[in-house]
């Protein structure tokens, strides 16, 4: 992948770079040139993204990530040169700033991190909801080193933890890696785990690849009054769709989650570690579905719980792979990816 970099954020600049790197995309992405004839062009620009100044767009010529430090999120992960992608974005929040004092949750969408387990939040802070402010509703500092972007949060007043998220794209594949690190700066010792939440548009179906030896008798751990009506487990694969009337949430001991849309499939991997203590009765991956009118689902990855004192750090790595659909059946699509 060839590199180019600019700090100019105008739409014309972005359009120019989009045209350039589209010429470099391989047949695997655009169905045109053989991959060995041209080389994708990567770039990084600072831009105003839907009213958020100083946002960052980074591309490897195959996929690109939109990072918005003003709201502390990776707001989009999409095919290079396209205007949209699978991440759900709350357009009602465009141009608004997060308010750490708000009693209502400022749901911007995108990908973020919260401390697990959620059941400990009322013990750590005066409220059970919204999430801890420094993790969810405060601007973060963005540091750029070449084509790697690191988001650094303030220290949360209740947890005494600073979150660091390193976002980078693979040189030659449609893959984004996010390494989330919690650093205990001060405050009382506590047991906590890294939790990443990715909000995605209403899918045709969401899937979890279950391990050979499942922890849960039914194959999942229900975290809502009733499981989704169409939840299915067959040959190691759990599937469900979004219920437009009622929210649902389930937990699993999976290390891979899948979102399947009309034309694309997103895979999120964060392998489970053996013999570790996981939150929510042992869940390493969870799926939440939201009812109308906010039509989104959440694919969530959870790391093991660790006791932290000042000076300690824990981290969790998640990889996001975005691919074009190749199978008409969503289940066949996911099974093919699991095999490969």
mmCIF file of C-alpha atoms in Angstrom:
data_model
loop_
_atom_site.group_PDB
_atom_site.id
_atom_site.type_symbol
_atom_site.label_atom_id
_atom_site.label_comp_id
_atom_site.label_asym_id
_atom_site.label_seq_id
_atom_site.Cartn_x
_atom_site.Cartn_y
_atom_site.Cartn_z
ATOM 1 C CA UNK A 1 0.000 0.000 0.000
ATOM 2 C CA UNK A 2 1.360 3.392 -0.975
ATOM 3 C CA UNK A 3 0.987 6.210 1.542
ATOM 4 C CA UNK A 4 -0.101 9.803 1.228
ATOM 5 C CA UNK A 5 -0.968 12.163 4.065
ATOM 6 C CA UNK A 6 -2.532 15.585 4.450
ATOM 7 C CA UNK A 7 -4.036 17.637 7.248
ATOM 8 C CA UNK A 8 -6.426 19.486 4.972
ATOM 9 C CA UNK A 9 -10.048 18.639 5.678
ATOM 10 C CA UNK A 10 -12.052 20.104 2.820
ATOM 11 C CA UNK A 11 -14.590 17.985 0.948
ATOM 12 C CA UNK A 12 -12.717 18.684 -2.304
ATOM 13 C CA UNK A 13 -9.520 17.277 -0.820
ATOM 14 C CA UNK A 14 -11.317 14.151 0.335
ATOM 15 C CA UNK A 15 -12.949 13.770 -3.081
ATOM 16 C CA UNK A 16 -9.534 14.031 -4.743
ATOM 17 C CA UNK A 17 -8.002 11.355 -2.519
ATOM 18 C CA UNK A 18 -11.079 9.189 -2.953
ATOM 19 C CA UNK A 19 -10.628 9.292 -6.724
ATOM 20 C CA UNK A 20 -6.952 8.449 -6.398
ATOM 21 C CA UNK A 21 -7.328 5.476 -4.090
ATOM 22 C CA UNK A 22 -10.298 4.098 -5.994
ATOM 23 C CA UNK A 23 -7.957 3.741 -8.969
ATOM 24 C CA UNK A 24 -5.670 1.676 -6.791
ATOM 25 C CA UNK A 25 -8.180 -0.767 -5.357
ATOM 26 C CA UNK A 26 -7.772 -4.384 -6.371
ATOM 27 C CA UNK A 27 -10.214 -6.674 -8.115
ATOM 28 C CA UNK A 28 -10.999 -8.267 -4.750
ATOM 29 C CA UNK A 29 -12.651 -5.017 -3.727
ATOM 30 C CA UNK A 30 -13.893 -3.398 -6.911
ATOM 31 C CA UNK A 31 -13.932 -6.246 -9.425
ATOM 32 C CA UNK A 32 -11.651 -4.513 -11.939
ATOM 33 C CA UNK A 33 -7.846 -4.715 -11.969
ATOM 34 C CA UNK A 34 -5.905 -7.821 -10.874
ATOM 35 C CA UNK A 35 -4.388 -7.187 -7.437
ATOM 36 C CA UNK A 36 -0.780 -7.323 -8.664
ATOM 37 C CA UNK A 37 -1.204 -4.594 -11.324
ATOM 38 C CA UNK A 38 -1.955 -1.647 -9.031
ATOM 39 C CA UNK A 39 -1.336 -0.846 -5.412
ATOM 40 C CA UNK A 40 -3.973 0.780 -3.164
ATOM 41 C CA UNK A 41 -3.164 4.288 -1.963
ATOM 42 C CA UNK A 42 -3.552 4.964 1.747
ATOM 43 C CA UNK A 43 -4.100 8.392 3.248
ATOM 44 C CA UNK A 44 -5.118 10.242 6.389
ATOM 45 C CA UNK A 45 -7.010 13.529 6.454
ATOM 46 C CA UNK A 46 -8.495 15.730 9.146
ATOM 47 C CA UNK A 47 -12.000 16.815 8.308
ATOM 48 C CA UNK A 48 -15.344 18.063 9.583
ATOM 49 C CA UNK A 49 -17.551 14.971 9.841
ATOM 50 C CA UNK A 50 -21.268 15.737 10.109
ATOM 51 C CA UNK A 51 -20.620 18.841 12.178
ATOM 52 C CA UNK A 52 -17.739 17.437 14.258
ATOM 53 C CA UNK A 53 -14.559 19.410 13.590
ATOM 54 C CA UNK A 54 -11.084 17.800 13.779
ATOM 55 C CA UNK A 55 -12.400 14.375 12.844
ATOM 56 C CA UNK A 56 -9.986 11.951 11.202
ATOM 57 C CA UNK A 57 -10.474 9.845 8.082
ATOM 58 C CA UNK A 58 -7.857 7.125 7.565
ATOM 59 C CA UNK A 59 -7.835 4.802 4.549
ATOM 60 C CA UNK A 60 -5.707 1.929 3.268
ATOM 61 C CA UNK A 61 -7.293 2.086 -0.194
ATOM 62 C CA UNK A 62 -9.603 -0.846 0.553
ATOM 63 C CA UNK A 63 -11.451 0.280 3.681
ATOM 64 C CA UNK A 64 -11.501 3.438 5.747
ATOM 65 C CA UNK A 65 -12.312 4.449 9.304
ATOM 66 C CA UNK A 66 -13.876 7.704 10.449
ATOM 67 C CA UNK A 67 -12.700 8.699 13.939
ATOM 68 C CA UNK A 68 -14.417 11.494 15.881
ATOM 69 C CA UNK A 69 -12.455 12.572 18.978
ATOM 70 C CA UNK A 70 -15.139 15.135 19.899
ATOM 71 C CA UNK A 71 -17.455 12.276 20.886
ATOM 72 C CA UNK A 72 -14.782 9.649 21.621
ATOM 73 C CA UNK A 73 -15.869 7.161 18.978
ATOM 74 C CA UNK A 74 -14.958 5.410 15.763
ATOM 75 C CA UNK A 75 -18.057 6.544 13.947
ATOM 76 C CA UNK A 76 -17.785 4.571 10.716
ATOM 77 C CA UNK A 77 -15.883 1.707 9.079
ATOM 78 C CA UNK A 78 -16.650 1.376 5.389
ATOM 79 C CA UNK A 79 -15.358 0.404 1.976
ATOM 80 C CA UNK A 80 -12.926 2.981 0.587
ATOM 81 C CA UNK A 81 -14.583 5.729 -1.409
ATOM 82 C CA UNK A 82 -18.106 5.003 -0.174
ATOM 83 C CA UNK A 83 -20.200 7.489 1.772
ATOM 84 C CA UNK A 84 -21.796 4.973 4.101
ATOM 85 C CA UNK A 85 -20.996 1.770 5.977
ATOM 86 C CA UNK A 86 -22.444 -0.739 8.454
ATOM 87 C CA UNK A 87 -21.922 1.312 11.633
ATOM 88 C CA UNK A 88 -25.111 2.936 12.916
ATOM 89 C CA UNK A 89 -24.893 6.698 13.397
ATOM 90 C CA UNK A 90 -27.530 8.740 15.202
ATOM 91 C CA UNK A 91 -28.185 11.600 12.798
ATOM 92 C CA UNK A 92 -30.256 13.367 15.459
ATOM 93 C CA UNK A 93 -26.997 13.967 17.369
ATOM 94 C CA UNK A 94 -25.081 15.509 14.463
ATOM 95 C CA UNK A 95 -23.037 18.534 15.514
ATOM 96 C CA UNK A 96 -23.943 18.129 19.173
ATOM 97 C CA UNK A 97 -21.388 17.901 21.965
ATOM 98 C CA UNK A 98 -21.508 15.193 24.650
ATOM 99 C CA UNK A 99 -22.711 16.340 28.064
ATOM 100 C CA UNK A 100 -21.169 14.453 31.000
ATOM 101 C CA UNK A 101 -23.751 15.943 33.379
ATOM 102 C CA UNK A 102 -26.784 14.858 31.350
ATOM 103 C CA UNK A 103 -29.238 12.443 32.937
ATOM 104 C CA UNK A 104 -30.143 11.187 29.467
ATOM 105 C CA UNK A 105 -27.805 9.062 27.364
ATOM 106 C CA UNK A 106 -26.267 10.868 24.392
ATOM 107 C CA UNK A 107 -26.359 7.962 21.962
ATOM 108 C CA UNK A 108 -24.140 9.017 19.057
ATOM 109 C CA UNK A 109 -23.682 5.505 17.626
ATOM 110 C CA UNK A 110 -20.400 4.094 16.307
ATOM 111 C CA UNK A 111 -17.868 2.046 18.287
ATOM 112 C CA UNK A 112 -16.917 2.808 21.916
ATOM 113 C CA UNK A 113 -15.716 1.236 25.171
ATOM 114 C CA UNK A 114 -17.265 0.978 28.632
ATOM 115 C CA UNK A 115 -16.000 -0.742 31.803
ATOM 116 C CA UNK A 116 -17.498 -4.149 32.557
ATOM 117 C CA UNK A 117 -19.514 -5.368 34.315
ATOM 118 C CA UNK A 118 -22.381 -2.919 33.939
ATOM 119 C CA UNK A 119 -23.875 -4.282 37.169
ATOM 120 C CA UNK A 120 -21.049 -2.526 39.068
ATOM 121 C CA UNK A 121 -21.864 0.935 37.758
ATOM 122 C CA UNK A 122 -24.305 1.790 40.586
ATOM 123 C CA UNK A 123 -21.600 0.809 43.087
ATOM 124 C CA UNK A 124 -18.994 3.031 41.457
ATOM 125 C CA UNK A 125 -20.974 6.191 40.738
ATOM 126 C CA UNK A 126 -24.148 7.948 41.894
ATOM 127 C CA UNK A 127 -26.141 6.754 38.878
ATOM 128 C CA UNK A 128 -26.708 3.423 37.182
ATOM 129 C CA UNK A 129 -27.154 5.052 33.776
ATOM 130 C CA UNK A 130 -25.891 6.754 31.570
ATOM 131 C CA UNK A 131 -22.437 5.109 31.350
ATOM 132 C CA UNK A 132 -19.388 6.508 33.196
ATOM 133 C CA UNK A 133 -18.743 9.963 31.776
ATOM 134 C CA UNK A 134 -15.053 9.740 30.766
ATOM 135 C CA UNK A 135 -15.741 6.514 28.863
ATOM 136 C CA UNK A 136 -18.811 7.722 27.011
ATOM 137 C CA UNK A 137 -19.681 11.420 27.172
ATOM 138 C CA UNK A 138 -16.476 13.460 27.110
ATOM 139 C CA UNK A 139 -14.177 14.499 24.245
ATOM 140 C CA UNK A 140 -10.913 12.584 23.927
ATOM 141 C CA UNK A 141 -7.443 13.541 22.731
ATOM 142 C CA UNK A 142 -6.364 12.181 19.357
ATOM 143 C CA UNK A 143 -2.727 11.374 18.646
ATOM 144 C CA UNK A 144 -1.582 10.534 15.109
ATOM 145 C CA UNK A 145 1.585 8.551 14.440
ATOM 146 C CA UNK A 146 1.856 7.879 10.738
ATOM 147 C CA UNK A 147 -1.363 6.065 9.914
ATOM 148 C CA UNK A 148 -2.108 4.950 13.475
ATOM 149 C CA UNK A 149 -4.612 6.987 15.498
ATOM 150 C CA UNK A 150 -4.755 6.745 19.292
ATOM 151 C CA UNK A 151 -7.652 8.143 21.306
ATOM 152 C CA UNK A 152 -6.865 9.023 24.931
ATOM 153 C CA UNK A 153 -9.725 9.706 27.344
ATOM 154 C CA UNK A 154 -9.702 11.810 30.490
ATOM 155 C CA UNK A 155 -9.387 9.899 33.752
ATOM 156 C CA UNK A 156 -12.843 8.803 34.875
ATOM 157 C CA UNK A 157 -13.646 10.367 38.233
ATOM 158 C CA UNK A 158 -15.305 7.228 39.611
ATOM 159 C CA UNK A 159 -13.157 4.459 38.171
ATOM 160 C CA UNK A 160 -9.807 6.250 38.244
ATOM 161 C CA UNK A 161 -9.148 4.775 34.792
ATOM 162 C CA UNK A 162 -7.973 6.333 31.538
ATOM 163 C CA UNK A 163 -8.929 4.533 28.312
ATOM 164 C CA UNK A 164 -6.583 4.425 25.326
ATOM 165 C CA UNK A 165 -7.771 3.132 21.953
ATOM 166 C CA UNK A 166 -5.279 2.515 19.161
ATOM 167 C CA UNK A 167 -6.935 2.308 15.732
ATOM 168 C CA UNK A 168 -5.037 1.071 12.712
ATOM 169 C CA UNK A 169 -5.829 -0.441 9.329
ATOM 170 C CA UNK A 170 -4.090 -3.465 7.867
ATOM 171 C CA UNK A 171 -1.737 -2.599 5.019
ATOM 172 C CA UNK A 172 -3.264 -4.947 2.455
ATOM 173 C CA UNK A 173 -6.548 -6.288 3.810
ATOM 174 C CA UNK A 174 -9.992 -4.808 4.605
ATOM 175 C CA UNK A 175 -9.241 -5.072 8.323
ATOM 176 C CA UNK A 176 -9.286 -2.568 11.191
ATOM 177 C CA UNK A 177 -7.677 -3.409 14.526
ATOM 178 C CA UNK A 178 -8.623 -1.572 17.711
ATOM 179 C CA UNK A 179 -6.497 -2.151 20.810
ATOM 180 C CA UNK A 180 -8.312 -0.859 23.889
ATOM 181 C CA UNK A 181 -6.208 -0.347 27.024
ATOM 182 C CA UNK A 182 -7.391 0.680 30.480
ATOM 183 C CA UNK A 183 -4.763 2.338 32.691
ATOM 184 C CA UNK A 184 -5.507 2.646 36.412
ATOM 185 C CA UNK A 185 -4.345 6.113 37.412
ATOM 186 C CA UNK A 186 -5.694 6.297 40.948
ATOM 187 C CA UNK A 187 -8.605 5.597 43.261
ATOM 188 C CA UNK A 188 -9.631 2.438 45.039
ATOM 189 C CA UNK A 189 -8.671 -1.023 43.743
ATOM 190 C CA UNK A 190 -11.378 -2.611 41.609
ATOM 191 C CA UNK A 191 -12.136 -5.602 39.418
ATOM 192 C CA UNK A 192 -12.925 -4.555 35.871
ATOM 193 C CA UNK A 193 -12.846 -5.743 32.275
ATOM 194 C CA UNK A 194 -12.550 -4.067 28.888
ATOM 195 C CA UNK A 195 -15.887 -3.912 27.077
ATOM 196 C CA UNK A 196 -16.252 -2.742 23.463
ATOM 197 C CA UNK A 197 -19.617 -1.869 21.943
ATOM 198 C CA UNK A 198 -20.201 -1.549 18.189
ATOM 199 C CA UNK A 199 -23.570 -0.175 17.098
ATOM 200 C CA UNK A 200 -24.599 -1.378 13.659
ATOM 201 C CA UNK A 201 -27.482 -0.825 11.287
ATOM 202 C CA UNK A 202 -30.443 -3.183 11.273
ATOM 203 C CA UNK A 203 -28.997 -6.379 9.734
ATOM 204 C CA UNK A 204 -30.534 -9.193 7.777
ATOM 205 C CA UNK A 205 -29.187 -11.274 10.663
ATOM 206 C CA UNK A 206 -26.548 -11.256 13.403
ATOM 207 C CA UNK A 207 -24.489 -14.328 14.280
ATOM 208 C CA UNK A 208 -22.159 -15.698 16.944
ATOM 209 C CA UNK A 209 -19.731 -18.516 16.265
ATOM 210 C CA UNK A 210 -19.958 -20.755 19.337
ATOM 211 C CA UNK A 211 -17.036 -22.850 20.626
ATOM 212 C CA UNK A 212 -17.060 -26.640 20.500
ATOM 213 C CA UNK A 213 -17.569 -26.867 24.262
ATOM 214 C CA UNK A 214 -20.207 -24.321 25.208
ATOM 215 C CA UNK A 215 -20.357 -22.832 28.683
ATOM 216 C CA UNK A 216 -24.112 -22.301 28.642
ATOM 217 C CA UNK A 217 -26.588 -25.164 28.641
ATOM 218 C CA UNK A 218 -28.840 -23.534 26.042
ATOM 219 C CA UNK A 219 -25.910 -22.110 24.101
ATOM 220 C CA UNK A 220 -26.466 -18.561 25.368
ATOM 221 C CA UNK A 221 -27.155 -16.517 28.501
ATOM 222 C CA UNK A 222 -30.380 -14.491 28.317
ATOM 223 C CA UNK A 223 -30.052 -10.923 29.628
ATOM 224 C CA UNK A 224 -33.584 -9.807 28.820
ATOM 225 C CA UNK A 225 -36.983 -11.071 29.913
ATOM 226 C CA UNK A 226 -37.340 -13.154 26.787
ATOM 227 C CA UNK A 227 -34.852 -14.189 24.100
ATOM 228 C CA UNK A 228 -35.490 -13.108 20.502
ATOM 229 C CA UNK A 229 -38.371 -15.075 19.011
ATOM 230 C CA UNK A 230 -36.301 -16.192 16.009
ATOM 231 C CA UNK A 231 -33.115 -17.076 17.902
ATOM 232 C CA UNK A 232 -31.623 -20.253 16.459
ATOM 233 C CA UNK A 233 -28.611 -22.409 17.277
ATOM 234 C CA UNK A 234 -27.501 -24.999 14.773
ATOM 235 C CA UNK A 235 -24.142 -26.729 14.310
ATOM 236 C CA UNK A 236 -22.222 -24.253 16.433
ATOM 237 C CA UNK A 237 -23.765 -21.104 14.972
ATOM 238 C CA UNK A 238 -26.191 -18.816 16.816
ATOM 239 C CA UNK A 239 -28.336 -16.456 14.740
ATOM 240 C CA UNK A 240 -31.021 -13.862 15.400
ATOM 241 C CA UNK A 241 -32.675 -10.807 13.881
ATOM 242 C CA UNK A 242 -33.779 -7.488 15.352
ATOM 243 C CA UNK A 243 -37.258 -7.290 16.900
ATOM 244 C CA UNK A 244 -38.820 -3.913 15.914
ATOM 245 C CA UNK A 245 -41.105 -3.956 18.979
ATOM 246 C CA UNK A 246 -38.928 -5.041 21.910
ATOM 247 C CA UNK A 247 -35.272 -4.967 22.916
ATOM 248 C CA UNK A 248 -33.393 -8.215 23.524
ATOM 249 C CA UNK A 249 -29.929 -9.097 24.760
ATOM 250 C CA UNK A 250 -28.082 -12.386 24.943
ATOM 251 C CA UNK A 251 -24.577 -13.336 26.048
ATOM 252 C CA UNK A 252 -22.349 -16.119 24.724
ATOM 253 C CA UNK A 253 -18.851 -17.529 25.157
ATOM 254 C CA UNK A 254 -18.050 -16.761 21.503
ATOM 255 C CA UNK A 255 -14.899 -15.122 20.168
ATOM 256 C CA UNK A 256 -16.412 -14.034 16.820
ATOM 257 C CA UNK A 257 -19.551 -12.045 16.001
ATOM 258 C CA UNK A 258 -21.004 -11.302 12.562
ATOM 259 C CA UNK A 259 -23.264 -8.630 11.094
ATOM 260 C CA UNK A 260 -24.742 -9.463 7.689
ATOM 261 C CA UNK A 261 -26.291 -6.703 5.600
ATOM 262 C CA UNK A 262 -27.685 -6.618 2.096
ATOM 263 C CA UNK A 263 -24.328 -6.221 0.341
ATOM 264 C CA UNK A 264 -21.683 -6.604 3.047
ATOM 265 C CA UNK A 265 -20.670 -8.664 6.043
ATOM 266 C CA UNK A 266 -18.742 -7.389 9.068
ATOM 267 C CA UNK A 267 -16.833 -9.816 11.259
ATOM 268 C CA UNK A 268 -15.565 -8.854 14.724
ATOM 269 C CA UNK A 269 -13.007 -11.133 16.388
ATOM 270 C CA UNK A 270 -11.728 -10.982 19.956
ATOM 271 C CA UNK A 271 -10.696 -14.501 20.996
ATOM 272 C CA UNK A 272 -11.800 -15.782 24.379
ATOM 273 C CA UNK A 273 -9.033 -16.717 26.815
ATOM 274 C CA UNK A 274 -9.273 -20.052 28.558
ATOM 275 C CA UNK A 275 -9.678 -20.302 32.331
ATOM 276 C CA UNK A 276 -10.403 -16.584 32.768
ATOM 277 C CA UNK A 277 -13.151 -14.879 34.781
ATOM 278 C CA UNK A 278 -15.577 -13.108 32.436
ATOM 279 C CA UNK A 279 -18.441 -10.721 33.347
ATOM 280 C CA UNK A 280 -22.161 -11.391 33.030
ATOM 281 C CA UNK A 281 -21.977 -15.012 34.196
ATOM 282 C CA UNK A 282 -19.041 -15.762 31.916
ATOM 283 C CA UNK A 283 -19.888 -13.914 28.686
ATOM 284 C CA UNK A 284 -17.146 -12.918 26.248
ATOM 285 C CA UNK A 285 -19.496 -11.748 23.475
ATOM 286 C CA UNK A 286 -22.997 -10.260 23.569
ATOM 287 C CA UNK A 287 -25.631 -9.179 21.056
ATOM 288 C CA UNK A 288 -28.192 -6.478 21.821
ATOM 289 C CA UNK A 289 -31.091 -5.549 19.509
ATOM 290 C CA UNK A 290 -32.873 -2.212 19.828
ATOM 291 C CA UNK A 291 -36.546 -1.656 18.938
ATOM 292 C CA UNK A 292 -37.886 1.017 16.595
ATOM 293 C CA UNK A 293 -37.506 3.863 15.949
ATOM 294 C CA UNK A 294 -33.723 3.573 16.517
ATOM 295 C CA UNK A 295 -33.151 0.516 14.327
ATOM 296 C CA UNK A 296 -29.750 -0.780 15.382
ATOM 297 C CA UNK A 297 -28.030 -3.749 16.964
ATOM 298 C CA UNK A 298 -24.929 -3.938 19.135
ATOM 299 C CA UNK A 299 -22.141 -6.461 18.752
ATOM 300 C CA UNK A 300 -20.235 -6.387 22.033
ATOM 301 C CA UNK A 301 -16.935 -7.967 23.035
ATOM 302 C CA UNK A 302 -15.914 -8.377 26.681
ATOM 303 C CA UNK A 303 -12.498 -9.086 28.147
ATOM 304 C CA UNK A 304 -11.767 -11.018 31.329
ATOM 305 C CA UNK A 305 -12.137 -9.314 34.687
ATOM 306 C CA UNK A 306 -8.924 -8.248 36.397
ATOM 307 C CA UNK A 307 -8.250 -6.631 39.749
ATOM 308 C CA UNK A 308 -6.584 -3.278 39.146
ATOM 309 C CA UNK A 309 -4.638 -0.994 41.480
ATOM 310 C CA UNK A 310 -2.936 2.282 40.580
ATOM 311 C CA UNK A 311 -0.305 1.648 37.926
ATOM 312 C CA UNK A 312 -1.962 -1.463 36.461
ATOM 313 C CA UNK A 313 -3.187 -1.760 32.890
ATOM 314 C CA UNK A 314 -5.311 -4.246 30.955
ATOM 315 C CA UNK A 315 -6.024 -4.428 27.241
ATOM 316 C CA UNK A 316 -8.254 -6.112 24.698
ATOM 317 C CA UNK A 317 -7.711 -6.405 20.943
ATOM 318 C CA UNK A 318 -10.592 -6.570 18.463
ATOM 319 C CA UNK A 319 -10.294 -6.997 14.699
ATOM 320 C CA UNK A 320 -13.000 -5.819 12.311
ATOM 321 C CA UNK A 321 -13.105 -7.353 8.825
ATOM 322 C CA UNK A 322 -15.420 -5.865 6.186
ATOM 323 C CA UNK A 323 -16.204 -7.947 3.108
ATOM 324 C CA UNK A 324 -18.564 -7.951 0.142
ATOM 325 C CA UNK A 325 -21.355 -10.521 0.268
ATOM 326 C CA UNK A 326 -20.709 -13.636 -1.801
ATOM 327 C CA UNK A 327 -23.538 -15.934 -0.705
ATOM 328 C CA UNK A 328 -27.267 -15.316 -1.091
ATOM 329 C CA UNK A 329 -27.987 -16.981 2.251
ATOM 330 C CA UNK A 330 -26.635 -15.015 5.283
ATOM 331 C CA UNK A 331 -26.013 -18.226 7.230
ATOM 332 C CA UNK A 332 -23.996 -19.754 4.394
ATOM 333 C CA UNK A 333 -22.016 -16.519 4.225
ATOM 334 C CA UNK A 334 -21.017 -16.764 7.868
ATOM 335 C CA UNK A 335 -20.269 -20.483 7.762
ATOM 336 C CA UNK A 336 -17.962 -19.915 4.797
ATOM 337 C CA UNK A 337 -16.071 -17.242 6.744
ATOM 338 C CA UNK A 338 -15.781 -19.463 9.805
ATOM 339 C CA UNK A 339 -14.233 -22.223 7.720
ATOM 340 C CA UNK A 340 -11.685 -19.850 6.203
#
